[in-house]
Every structure is written in structure tokens, then in C-alpha cells.
Amino acid sequence: MANGQWFPEDWPERIRGLADGTLTPVVPKRAATVMLLKDTDRGPAVHMLRRRASMAFAGGAYAYPGGGVDPRDDEHHVRWAGPTRAWWAERFGVDESAAQAIVCAAVRETYEEAGVLLAGPSADSVVGDTTGEDWEADRAAVAAREYSFAEFLDRRGLVLRSDLLGAWTRWITPEFESRRYDTWFFVAALPHGQRTRNASTEADRTVWIRPGDAAASYDKGELTMMPPTIATLRQLVSCATAADALAAAPGRDLTPVLAQARLKEGEIELYWPGHDEFTKHIPTDRPTDSPTDLPTGGASA
């Protein structure tokens, strides 16, 4: 394949269904994912995980820690540092409870999947080590949804550090997908004293890699990724440090990127507005049981 772009094999059939009105789009669920950065002598590196090859969706693809919002985090008022909930609500275009839940999801998923916690005992501190048995027991309980992340913070007497996050971009799963997410992408710097580990049951490998190197490997077909992943990696290349990425985040446009499919000259054109590299053309007369010409491969978003 020309690059490492990954698409589900059933997309052509589902796109045709959307075009002819036989497919009703599902409502996307809110989600968050975090591009965790650390500085190196050659520029910042980003923490990525590789989804297990056995995963039904995007198996083998490289991605960032992330996942869906826990509705319980809408309801519980957590101790909070940094920009206010009202500030985040305006940034996201949602109400304050939804804004809290999105930020909580970003911090929670980073903790669940990478073992890194963007919270501290006070508004100007961050926990220094999350690798002990008691921390692991709490992390596993949160991951198992035994209690919400907001409840976990309360139990630990911790303040969520929303100032350690920068909202970077927003992507919505295409309307023709069976599982859809409205995902906010964040940047964050690895806190001093903490270290990442593979705490995800969905990943078989984690790496620290410079965005430019990851993008080059994608272009060679060596790393597989979903469109949002490679798009955000390319955007990070110009950042000389993790602090540069965080400083740039408040000025980033959060207008959602949503793939479009349209009938054009006897074929379906699949495109992401503003991201021409992902445009694909699919013949409308292809039998639904024939192989797709969309590239597949071995890594995730």
C-alpha cells in the first residue's frame, strides 16, 4: 500500500447505503483522546499505542490514549484547577456539565491507558508517581467503571489540572460508520516524575516517537493509522517543544472534521474537508461482496 491509512472494509457498502437513503446514521458519542508529549534533544515525542491485531476495529493501528465520555462525570462536581468549566464550555460549544465530562474523559483515559495522571493534591501540584499497588488498584477500578473518575478524584483528594491540557482539534466519525464518536483531541506534557506504561487491554505495544518520524513511517506504509491520527501528527511536526504545542492549543480551530461521501460521475467520492490526502473514489457498480480498494494495514488512531 502507498501509505499506512486504515479503513474498515465495510465502508464502501455503508457509503452506498448512506447515499441511497437505506442507511440511517447513528448518533455519535462524545469522546476524548490525548496526545501526550515529552521533550527530547531532537524535539518532542508523542506517546502512541498499537491496537491489538485481534481487535475488530482498527486492529494493529497506532493511536493515542482515548475513549468515550462517562456520563457520570456530567453529574459530580469535581475539584478543578485551570480554566473554568465555563471557559471550556465556550471552547467546546457545549454546556458546563458536558465540558467537565469531556475534560474528565481526557484525563481519565490517559490514566487508564498510559498510567499518567494529570491531577494533584493542589491547584499547583501534580502527583509524582502512580505505579504503586494502591494506585494500580484504583486505576483498575476506574477502568472497570466500578466508580467514576470524579469519584476517584474525590477519594484521593485530588484536583483535576485542566490547565495541563490544550484542546487541539475535533473529529467526528463519518455518518456511514456503525460506531460513531464525536472526539476532542488534546495535547498535554508528561508530568515530571511520572512515566508511561501500557495499561490498556486493547494495546499490545506502546512507543514514544517524534511526530515527524511517525508520519514518515506512515507514508512508507510501515505504521497504520486512521485519518485523525496521521492528520494530528502532521500538525505537531512544527512544534519545537511540548510547551509550544500547549501554547498553540488555545488558538486552534475546533470546528469538527467530518468525512463526507457524495455521488460523483459514477462513483462515490469519500473526502475529509481540509484534508485532501484522504480523498478516495469508489465505483458505485462494485458488487457489495467484492474486495474494497480502500487501503488497509497494521496500526491505529
Coordinates of C-alpha atoms in Angstrom, one line a residue:
M1 CA 0.0 0.0 0.0
A2 CA 1.1 3.6 -0.6
N3 CA 0.8 4.6 3.0
G4 CA -0.5 3.3 6.3
Q5 CA -4.0 4.7 6.1
W6 CA -6.6 2.3 7.6
F7 CA -10.3 2.0 6.6
P8 CA -12.9 -0.6 7.6
E9 CA -13.6 -3.0 4.8
D10 CA -17.4 -2.4 5.0
W11 CA -17.1 1.3 4.4
P12 CA -17.9 1.2 0.6
E13 CA -21.1 -0.7 1.2
R14 CA -22.2 1.6 4.0
I15 CA -21.3 4.7 2.0
R16 CA -23.6 3.4 -0.8
G17 CA -26.3 2.8 1.8
L18 CA -26.0 6.4 3.1
A19 CA -26.1 7.7 -0.5
D20 CA -29.2 5.9 -1.4
G21 CA -31.0 6.5 1.8
T22 CA -31.1 2.9 3.2
L23 CA -28.6 3.7 6.0
T24 CA -29.7 5.8 9.0
P25 CA -26.7 7.5 10.7
V26 CA -26.2 6.6 14.4
V27 CA -25.8 9.5 16.9
P28 CA -22.1 9.9 17.8
K29 CA -21.0 9.5 21.4
R30 CA -18.7 12.1 23.0
A31 CA -15.1 11.0 23.4
A32 CA -11.6 12.4 24.2
T33 CA -8.1 11.4 23.3
V34 CA -4.8 12.9 24.4
M35 CA -1.5 13.4 22.5
L36 CA 0.9 13.1 25.4
L37 CA 4.2 14.8 24.7
K38 CA 7.7 14.8 26.2
D39 CA 10.7 16.8 25.1
T40 CA 13.8 15.1 23.7
D41 CA 17.1 16.6 22.3
R42 CA 15.6 16.3 18.8
G43 CA 12.2 17.8 19.6
P44 CA 9.1 16.5 21.3
A45 CA 8.0 12.8 21.1
V46 CA 4.4 11.7 21.4
H47 CA 3.1 8.6 23.2
M48 CA 1.3 6.2 21.0
L49 CA -0.2 2.7 21.5
R50 CA -0.7 -0.1 18.9
R51 CA -4.2 -1.7 19.0
R52 CA -4.1 -5.4 19.2
A53 CA -4.3 -7.2 15.9
S54 CA -7.3 -9.2 17.2
M55 CA -9.4 -6.0 17.6
A56 CA -12.4 -6.0 15.3
F57 CA -11.9 -2.3 14.6
A58 CA -8.5 -0.8 13.5
G59 CA -6.6 -3.8 14.7
G60 CA -2.8 -3.2 14.5
A61 CA -3.3 0.6 14.1
Y62 CA -1.4 3.1 16.1
A63 CA -3.4 5.6 18.2
Y64 CA -3.3 7.8 21.3
P65 CA -4.9 7.0 24.7
G66 CA -8.5 7.8 24.5
G67 CA -12.1 6.7 24.8
G68 CA -15.7 7.6 25.4
V69 CA -17.1 10.0 28.0
D70 CA -18.5 8.5 31.2
P71 CA -22.0 10.2 31.7
R72 CA -21.5 10.1 35.4
D73 CA -18.8 12.7 35.1
D74 CA -21.5 15.2 34.0
E75 CA -23.2 15.0 37.4
H76 CA -20.5 15.1 40.0
H77 CA -18.8 18.5 40.7
V78 CA -15.0 17.8 40.9
R79 CA -12.2 19.8 42.4
W80 CA -10.9 21.8 39.5
A81 CA -7.8 23.9 38.6
G82 CA -7.0 25.9 35.5
P83 CA -9.5 27.4 33.0
T84 CA -13.1 27.3 34.4
R85 CA -15.8 24.9 33.3
A86 CA -17.4 28.0 31.7
W87 CA -14.3 28.6 29.7
W88 CA -14.1 25.0 28.5
A89 CA -17.8 25.1 27.7
E90 CA -17.4 28.1 25.5
R91 CA -14.3 26.5 23.9
F92 CA -16.2 23.3 23.1
G93 CA -19.6 24.8 22.3
V94 CA -21.3 22.7 25.0
D95 CA -22.8 23.3 28.4
E96 CA -20.6 23.3 31.6
S97 CA -21.5 19.7 32.7
A98 CA -20.7 18.3 29.3
A99 CA -17.4 20.3 29.2
Q100 CA -16.4 18.8 32.6
A101 CA -17.2 15.3 31.4
I102 CA -15.1 15.8 28.2
V103 CA -12.1 17.1 30.2
C104 CA -12.6 14.3 32.7
A105 CA -12.6 11.8 29.9
A106 CA -9.3 13.1 28.5
V107 CA -7.6 12.9 31.9
R108 CA -9.2 9.6 32.8
E109 CA -8.3 7.8 29.6
T110 CA -4.7 9.0 29.9
Y111 CA -4.6 7.5 33.4
E112 CA -6.4 4.3 32.4
E113 CA -4.3 3.5 29.2
A114 CA -1.0 5.1 29.9
G115 CA -0.8 5.3 33.8
V116 CA -0.3 9.1 33.7
L117 CA -2.4 11.3 35.9
L118 CA -3.0 15.0 35.2
A119 CA -4.1 15.8 38.7
G120 CA -2.5 16.7 42.0
P121 CA -3.2 17.4 45.7
S122 CA -3.5 21.2 45.0
A123 CA -4.1 23.5 42.1
D124 CA -0.4 24.0 41.5
S125 CA 0.9 20.4 42.0
V126 CA 0.8 17.1 40.2
V127 CA 1.2 13.6 41.6
G128 CA 4.7 12.4 41.1
D129 CA 4.3 8.6 40.9
T130 CA 1.3 6.4 40.0
T131 CA 3.0 3.0 39.9
G132 CA 2.3 1.6 43.4
E133 CA -0.1 -1.2 44.1
D134 CA -2.7 1.1 45.6
W135 CA -2.6 3.3 42.6
E136 CA -3.0 0.3 40.3
A137 CA -6.0 -0.9 42.3
D138 CA -7.7 2.5 41.8
R139 CA -6.8 2.7 38.2
A140 CA -8.2 -0.8 37.5
A141 CA -11.4 0.1 39.4
V142 CA -11.8 3.3 37.3
A143 CA -11.2 1.3 34.1
A144 CA -13.8 -1.3 35.2
R145 CA -16.2 1.6 35.9
E146 CA -16.6 0.5 39.5
Y147 CA -16.7 4.2 40.2
S148 CA -16.5 7.3 38.1
F149 CA -13.3 9.3 37.6
A150 CA -14.9 12.2 39.5
E151 CA -15.4 9.8 42.5
F152 CA -11.8 8.6 42.1
L153 CA -10.5 12.2 42.4
D154 CA -12.7 12.8 45.5
R155 CA -11.5 9.6 47.1
R156 CA -7.9 10.6 46.5
G157 CA -8.4 14.2 47.5
L158 CA -7.1 15.3 44.1
V159 CA -7.6 18.4 42.0
L160 CA -8.1 17.9 38.2
R161 CA -5.5 20.0 36.4
S162 CA -7.4 21.3 33.3
D163 CA -4.6 23.8 32.8
L164 CA -2.3 20.9 31.8
L165 CA -4.5 20.2 28.7
G166 CA -4.8 22.0 25.5
A167 CA -7.8 21.3 23.1
W168 CA -6.2 20.7 19.7
T169 CA -8.9 19.6 17.2
R170 CA -12.2 17.7 16.9
W171 CA -13.1 14.9 14.6
I172 CA -16.5 13.2 14.2
T173 CA -16.7 9.6 12.9
P174 CA -18.3 9.6 9.4
E175 CA -22.1 9.2 9.3
F176 CA -21.8 5.9 7.5
E177 CA -19.9 4.2 10.4
S178 CA -21.8 1.8 12.7
R179 CA -19.9 3.1 15.8
R180 CA -19.6 6.9 15.9
Y181 CA -17.7 9.2 18.2
D182 CA -17.5 13.0 18.5
T183 CA -13.9 13.2 19.6
W184 CA -11.9 16.1 21.1
F185 CA -8.2 15.7 20.7
F186 CA -6.0 17.3 23.4
V187 CA -2.3 17.9 23.9
A188 CA -0.5 17.5 27.3
A189 CA 3.0 17.3 28.5
L190 CA 4.2 14.3 30.5
P191 CA 4.3 15.5 34.2
H192 CA 7.7 15.4 35.9
G193 CA 8.3 12.2 37.8
Q194 CA 5.6 10.2 36.0
R195 CA 6.3 7.6 33.3
T196 CA 4.0 5.9 30.8
R197 CA 3.3 2.2 30.6
N198 CA 1.0 0.0 28.6
A199 CA -2.0 -0.2 30.9
S200 CA -4.6 -0.7 28.1
T201 CA -6.2 -4.1 27.5
E202 CA -6.6 -3.0 23.9
A203 CA -3.0 -2.4 23.1
D204 CA 0.0 -4.8 22.6
R205 CA 2.7 -2.1 22.3
T206 CA 3.4 1.5 23.2
V207 CA 6.1 3.8 21.8
W208 CA 7.4 7.3 22.2
I209 CA 8.0 8.6 18.7
R210 CA 8.6 12.0 17.2
P211 CA 5.6 13.2 15.1
G212 CA 7.8 13.6 12.0
D213 CA 9.2 10.1 12.3
A214 CA 5.8 8.6 12.8
A215 CA 4.4 10.5 9.8
A216 CA 7.3 9.3 7.7
S217 CA 6.7 5.7 8.7
Y218 CA 3.1 6.1 7.8
D219 CA 3.9 7.5 4.4
K220 CA 6.1 4.4 3.8
G221 CA 3.3 2.1 4.8
E222 CA 5.2 0.9 7.9
L223 CA 2.7 2.3 10.5
T224 CA -1.0 2.1 10.1
M225 CA -3.2 4.9 11.3
M226 CA -6.7 6.3 11.0
P227 CA -7.0 9.7 9.3
P228 CA -7.3 11.8 12.5
T229 CA -4.1 10.3 13.9
I230 CA -1.9 11.0 10.9
A231 CA -3.5 14.4 10.5
T232 CA -2.7 15.5 14.0
L233 CA 0.8 14.1 13.8
R234 CA 1.5 16.3 10.8
Q235 CA 0.1 19.3 12.7
L236 CA 2.5 18.6 15.6
V237 CA 5.6 18.5 13.5
S238 CA 6.1 22.3 13.6
C239 CA 6.1 22.3 17.4
A240 CA 9.7 22.6 18.8
T241 CA 8.7 21.7 22.3
A242 CA 5.8 20.3 24.3
A243 CA 5.3 23.8 25.7
D244 CA 5.0 25.1 22.1
A245 CA 2.1 22.7 21.4
L246 CA 0.3 23.7 24.6
A247 CA 0.8 27.4 23.9
A248 CA -0.6 26.9 20.4
A249 CA -3.7 25.0 21.5
P250 CA -6.0 27.9 22.6
G251 CA -5.8 29.4 19.1
R252 CA -6.7 26.1 17.3
D253 CA -10.0 25.9 15.4
L254 CA -12.3 23.2 16.9
T255 CA -14.7 23.2 14.1
P256 CA -15.3 19.4 13.7
V257 CA -13.8 17.5 10.8
L258 CA -16.5 15.1 9.4
A259 CA -15.9 12.9 6.4
Q260 CA -18.3 13.4 3.6
A261 CA -19.5 10.9 0.9
R262 CA -21.1 12.1 -2.4
L263 CA -22.0 10.5 -5.7
K264 CA -19.8 12.0 -8.5
E265 CA -19.5 10.8 -12.1
G266 CA -20.5 7.2 -11.5
E267 CA -18.5 6.7 -8.3
I268 CA -18.6 7.6 -4.6
E269 CA -16.2 10.2 -3.5
L270 CA -15.1 10.0 0.1
Y271 CA -13.4 13.0 1.4
W272 CA -12.5 14.9 4.6
P273 CA -12.9 18.7 4.2
G274 CA -9.5 20.3 4.6
H275 CA -7.6 17.0 4.4
D276 CA -7.2 16.2 0.7
E277 CA -4.7 13.4 1.3
F278 CA -7.5 11.1 2.5
T279 CA -9.9 11.5 -0.5
K280 CA -10.9 8.2 -2.1
H281 CA -13.0 7.3 -5.1
I282 CA -15.2 4.1 -5.0
P283 CA -17.1 2.8 -8.1
T284 CA -20.8 2.6 -7.5
D285 CA -21.2 -0.5 -9.5
R286 CA -18.9 -2.6 -7.3
P287 CA -20.7 -5.7 -6.0
T288 CA -21.2 -5.4 -2.3
D289 CA -19.2 -8.7 -1.6
S290 CA -16.2 -7.7 -3.7
P291 CA -12.9 -6.6 -2.0
T292 CA -12.6 -2.9 -1.2
D293 CA -9.9 -0.8 -2.9
L294 CA -9.5 1.3 0.3
P295 CA -6.1 0.7 1.8
T296 CA -5.9 -1.5 4.9
G297 CA -3.0 -2.2 7.1
G298 CA -1.5 -2.8 10.6
A299 CA -1.8 0.3 13.0
S300 CA -4.4 2.7 14.7
A301 CA -5.7 6.2 15.5

